[in-house]
Amino acid sequence: SQQGEEDPQALSIQEGENATMNCSYKTSINNLQWYRQNSGRGLVHLILIRSNEREKHSGRLRVTLDTSKKSSSLLITASRAADTASYFCATDGNDMRFGAGTRLTVKP
Amino acid sequence: DTAVSQTPKYLVTQMGNDKSIKCEQNLGHDTMYWYKQDSKKFLKIMFSYNNKELIINETVPNRFSPKSPDKAHLNLHINSLELGDSAVYFCASSHHSGGAGDTQYFGPGTRLTVL
């Protein structure tokens, strides 16, 4: 089985700026999901992109998927302090696997 | 009306003790999971149950034993606790078996500290 690997490990930006996080994986997938984890809490599902999709939007979130490069990116536009959290990607394969996450800090 | 709940939220215990963490979901999902998140925030799956049957059993010590009395509950029993077991344990559930496009819903986590 495989798992997604996020980079950077940590990202610090000012409120209003955009934040981009990347995820790479090793083998073919059916879909890729992004989750957010606030400190001390469980993960919350953000968005799912299927292997036949290249881009998907949800509010201020934009996810891209490049299956040829086996990578995905999560863009949060006009970030807010409340976006401060860790962001994980998860790939399925036979079962869902998570990476170590990107810790995003948005400074007010 | 919490979707996935875990108890206790915090657990502090001595090395060598046996402890249990309970998980319940009221979403009607077929599949439940246990994850371990270590101090580096790396989230690793431990077990997965589908309709009370074990479908994923990662390489975890056999001191860890999941028990699913019904498909709404998946409890985690840990025997002879060790220092390295200190972590946050998350329970999750999904409608199907976690394959293509299946969103998982997570509980709030149980922070286990072994002294």
Short mmCIF file of C-alpha atoms in Angstrom, two decimals:
data_model
loop_
_atom_site.label_atom_id
_atom_site.label_comp_id
_atom_site.label_asym_id
_atom_site.label_seq_id
_atom_site.Cartn_x
_atom_site.Cartn_y
_atom_site.Cartn_z
CA SER A 1 0.00 0.00 0.00
CA GLN A 2 1.08 3.58 -0.44
CA GLN A 3 0.63 6.90 1.24
CA GLY A 4 0.69 10.53 0.30
CA GLU A 5 3.61 12.69 1.34
CA GLU A 6 3.03 16.36 1.88
CA ASP A 7 5.43 19.23 1.52
CA PRO A 8 6.39 21.58 2.91
CA GLN A 9 6.31 20.17 6.41
CA ALA A 10 5.52 23.62 7.75
CA LEU A 11 4.33 26.84 6.17
CA SER A 12 3.83 30.24 7.78
CA ILE A 13 2.07 33.08 5.99
CA GLN A 14 0.22 36.33 6.69
CA GLU A 15 -3.54 36.56 6.67
CA GLY A 16 -4.79 37.34 3.19
CA GLU A 17 -1.96 35.53 1.42
CA ASN A 18 -2.41 32.31 -0.49
CA ALA A 19 -1.08 29.01 0.83
CA THR A 20 -0.01 26.15 -1.39
CA MET A 21 0.68 22.66 -0.15
CA ASN A 22 1.82 19.72 -2.21
CA CYS A 23 1.33 16.00 -2.01
CA SER A 24 3.19 13.25 -3.82
CA TYR A 25 2.42 9.58 -4.01
CA LYS A 26 4.03 6.52 -5.53
CA THR A 27 1.54 4.29 -7.30
CA SER A 28 -1.67 4.72 -9.26
CA ILE A 29 -4.76 5.89 -7.42
CA ASN A 30 -8.52 6.05 -7.80
CA ASN A 31 -8.79 9.32 -5.95
CA LEU A 32 -6.97 11.64 -3.60
CA GLN A 33 -8.45 13.43 -0.63
CA TRP A 34 -7.36 16.38 1.47
CA TYR A 35 -8.12 16.62 5.17
CA ARG A 36 -7.55 19.31 7.79
CA GLN A 37 -6.65 18.74 11.40
CA ASN A 38 -6.96 21.50 13.95
CA SER A 39 -4.65 21.17 16.92
CA GLY A 40 -5.77 18.38 19.22
CA ARG A 41 -8.72 17.43 17.04
CA GLY A 42 -9.62 14.71 14.56
CA LEU A 43 -9.30 15.11 10.83
CA VAL A 44 -12.01 16.81 8.82
CA HIS A 45 -12.56 16.00 5.17
CA LEU A 46 -12.04 18.96 2.83
CA ILE A 47 -12.18 17.79 -0.75
CA LEU A 48 -11.86 14.72 -2.95
CA ILE A 49 -10.47 14.69 -6.47
CA ARG A 50 -10.81 11.65 -8.69
CA SER A 51 -8.04 10.32 -10.88
CA ASN A 52 -9.81 11.49 -14.04
CA GLU A 53 -10.11 15.07 -12.75
CA ARG A 54 -7.41 17.70 -13.04
CA GLU A 55 -8.77 20.48 -10.89
CA LYS A 56 -11.50 20.96 -8.33
CA HIS A 57 -12.75 23.94 -6.36
CA SER A 58 -14.57 24.27 -3.09
CA GLY A 59 -14.96 27.78 -1.71
CA ARG A 60 -11.46 29.15 -1.13
CA LEU A 61 -9.90 25.74 -1.79
CA ARG A 62 -8.48 24.69 -5.12
CA VAL A 63 -7.05 21.23 -5.62
CA THR A 64 -5.13 20.06 -8.66
CA LEU A 65 -4.09 16.56 -9.57
CA ASP A 66 -1.37 15.54 -11.98
CA THR A 67 -1.43 11.78 -12.31
CA SER A 68 1.56 11.78 -14.66
CA LYS A 69 3.67 13.36 -11.93
CA LYS A 70 1.80 11.55 -9.16
CA SER A 71 1.25 14.80 -7.33
CA SER A 72 -1.50 17.03 -6.05
CA SER A 73 -1.59 20.54 -4.69
CA LEU A 74 -3.98 22.26 -2.33
CA LEU A 75 -4.29 26.03 -2.67
CA ILE A 76 -6.05 28.07 0.00
CA THR A 77 -6.74 31.56 -1.25
CA ALA A 78 -7.13 34.68 0.90
CA SER A 79 -6.08 32.78 3.99
CA ARG A 80 -7.49 33.51 7.42
CA ALA A 81 -6.14 32.90 10.90
CA ALA A 82 -8.79 30.20 11.26
CA ASP A 83 -7.09 28.24 8.46
CA THR A 84 -4.23 27.52 10.85
CA ALA A 85 -4.12 23.72 11.00
CA SER A 86 -2.33 20.69 9.64
CA TYR A 87 -3.33 19.52 6.20
CA PHE A 88 -3.08 15.92 5.10
CA CYS A 89 -3.50 14.21 1.80
CA ALA A 90 -4.69 10.64 1.59
CA THR A 91 -4.61 8.29 -1.34
CA ASP A 92 -6.65 5.15 -1.70
CA GLY A 93 -5.16 2.37 -3.70
CA ASN A 94 -6.57 -0.59 -1.85
CA ASP A 95 -7.04 1.42 1.33
CA MET A 96 -6.56 5.00 2.39
CA ARG A 97 -3.19 6.15 3.60
CA PHE A 98 -2.20 9.49 5.09
CA GLY A 99 1.01 11.43 4.91
CA ALA A 100 2.63 13.35 7.77
CA GLY A 101 0.87 16.58 6.91
CA THR A 102 1.77 20.21 6.32
CA ARG A 103 1.46 22.47 9.33
CA LEU A 104 0.05 25.78 8.16
CA THR A 105 0.22 28.86 10.36
CA VAL A 106 -1.67 31.95 9.25
CA LYS A 107 -0.64 35.04 11.19
CA PRO A 108 -3.26 37.74 11.73
CA ASP B 1 -25.46 14.13 18.21
CA THR B 2 -21.72 13.59 17.79
CA ALA B 3 -20.98 11.49 14.71
CA VAL B 4 -17.86 9.63 15.93
CA SER B 5 -17.14 9.71 19.64
CA GLN B 6 -14.26 8.35 21.65
CA THR B 7 -13.74 7.90 25.35
CA PRO B 8 -11.74 8.82 27.24
CA LYS B 9 -10.33 12.01 25.73
CA TYR B 10 -7.23 11.79 27.91
CA LEU B 11 -5.66 8.72 29.43
CA VAL B 12 -2.62 8.79 31.68
CA THR B 13 -1.37 5.47 32.98
CA GLN B 14 1.66 3.59 34.20
CA MET B 15 3.81 1.26 32.14
CA GLY B 16 2.61 -2.31 32.27
CA ASN B 17 -1.06 -1.47 32.75
CA ASP B 18 -3.88 -2.62 30.50
CA LYS B 19 -6.27 0.01 29.15
CA SER B 20 -9.15 0.36 26.70
CA ILE B 21 -10.34 3.15 24.46
CA LYS B 22 -13.91 3.09 23.23
CA CYS B 23 -15.28 4.34 19.95
CA GLU B 24 -18.83 4.69 18.73
CA GLN B 25 -20.28 6.04 15.51
CA ASN B 26 -23.92 6.94 14.91
CA LEU B 27 -23.59 7.44 11.15
CA GLY B 28 -24.69 3.96 10.16
CA HIS B 29 -21.30 3.33 8.56
CA ASP B 30 -20.07 -0.16 7.78
CA THR B 31 -16.38 0.40 8.40
CA MET B 32 -14.42 1.66 11.38
CA TYR B 33 -10.73 2.36 11.86
CA TRP B 34 -8.12 3.00 14.48
CA TYR B 35 -5.18 5.32 13.75
CA LYS B 36 -2.16 6.26 15.80
CA GLN B 37 -0.68 9.75 15.52
CA ASP B 38 2.74 10.06 17.03
CA SER B 39 4.58 13.13 18.30
CA LYS B 40 5.72 13.99 14.77
CA LYS B 41 2.05 14.09 13.70
CA PHE B 42 2.45 11.14 11.38
CA LEU B 43 -0.89 9.39 11.11
CA LYS B 44 -0.72 5.61 10.72
CA ILE B 45 -3.56 3.19 10.31
CA MET B 46 -3.65 0.34 12.81
CA PHE B 47 -6.85 -1.57 12.19
CA SER B 48 -9.93 -1.51 10.03
CA TYR B 49 -13.17 -3.38 10.60
CA ASN B 50 -15.99 -3.82 8.13
CA ASN B 51 -19.27 -5.07 9.55
CA LYS B 52 -17.48 -6.38 12.63
CA GLU B 53 -14.83 -8.22 10.62
CA LEU B 54 -11.17 -7.32 10.55
CA ILE B 55 -10.04 -6.19 7.09
CA ILE B 56 -6.82 -4.30 7.81
CA ASN B 57 -4.36 -5.26 10.49
CA GLU B 58 -1.14 -3.35 10.12
CA THR B 59 2.05 -4.38 11.82
CA VAL B 60 1.20 -3.42 15.35
CA PRO B 61 2.21 -5.35 18.47
CA ASN B 62 -0.24 -8.04 19.46
CA ARG B 63 -0.63 -6.16 22.73
CA PHE B 64 -3.13 -4.10 20.74
CA SER B 65 -6.41 -5.89 20.18
CA PRO B 66 -9.45 -4.30 18.56
CA LYS B 67 -12.89 -5.55 19.46
CA SER B 68 -16.06 -4.81 17.54
CA PRO B 69 -19.20 -5.91 19.38
CA ASP B 70 -21.36 -4.44 16.61
CA LYS B 71 -20.74 -2.32 13.56
CA ALA B 72 -21.30 0.92 15.49
CA HIS B 73 -18.52 0.22 17.98
CA LEU B 74 -14.82 -0.50 17.67
CA ASN B 75 -12.91 -0.58 20.93
CA LEU B 76 -9.16 -0.74 21.28
CA HIS B 77 -7.61 -2.74 24.09
CA ILE B 78 -3.94 -2.31 24.89
CA ASN B 79 -2.15 -4.73 27.20
CA SER B 80 1.15 -4.21 29.00
CA LEU B 81 1.45 -0.56 28.00
CA GLU B 82 4.88 0.73 27.03
CA LEU B 83 6.33 4.23 26.89
CA GLY B 84 6.31 4.12 23.10
CA ASP B 85 2.55 3.67 23.09
CA SER B 86 2.16 7.31 24.09
CA ALA B 87 0.37 8.99 21.21
CA VAL B 88 -3.00 10.27 20.13
CA TYR B 89 -5.32 7.52 18.94
CA PHE B 90 -8.06 8.37 16.49
CA CYS B 91 -11.09 6.35 15.63
CA ALA B 92 -12.77 6.91 12.26
CA SER B 93 -15.62 5.48 10.24
CA SER B 94 -16.64 5.39 6.61
CA HIS B 95 -19.67 4.21 4.70
CA HIS B 96 -17.85 1.48 2.82
CA SER B 97 -14.45 -0.14 3.11
CA GLY B 98 -12.30 2.95 2.61
CA GLY B 99 -11.61 2.35 -1.04
CA ALA B 100 -12.32 4.63 -3.93
CA GLY B 101 -13.86 7.89 -2.86
CA ASP B 102 -14.84 6.90 0.66
CA THR B 103 -14.63 9.81 3.09
CA GLN B 104 -13.64 8.99 6.61
CA TYR B 105 -15.13 10.74 9.61
CA PHE B 106 -12.84 11.08 12.56
CA GLY B 107 -13.40 11.12 16.27
CA PRO B 108 -11.81 13.79 18.47
CA GLY B 109 -8.92 11.55 19.51
CA THR B 110 -7.67 10.04 22.75
CA ARG B 111 -4.36 11.31 24.06
CA LEU B 112 -2.62 8.40 25.76
CA THR B 113 0.34 9.14 28.00
CA VAL B 114 2.28 6.23 29.44
CA LEU B 115 4.49 7.10 32.39
#
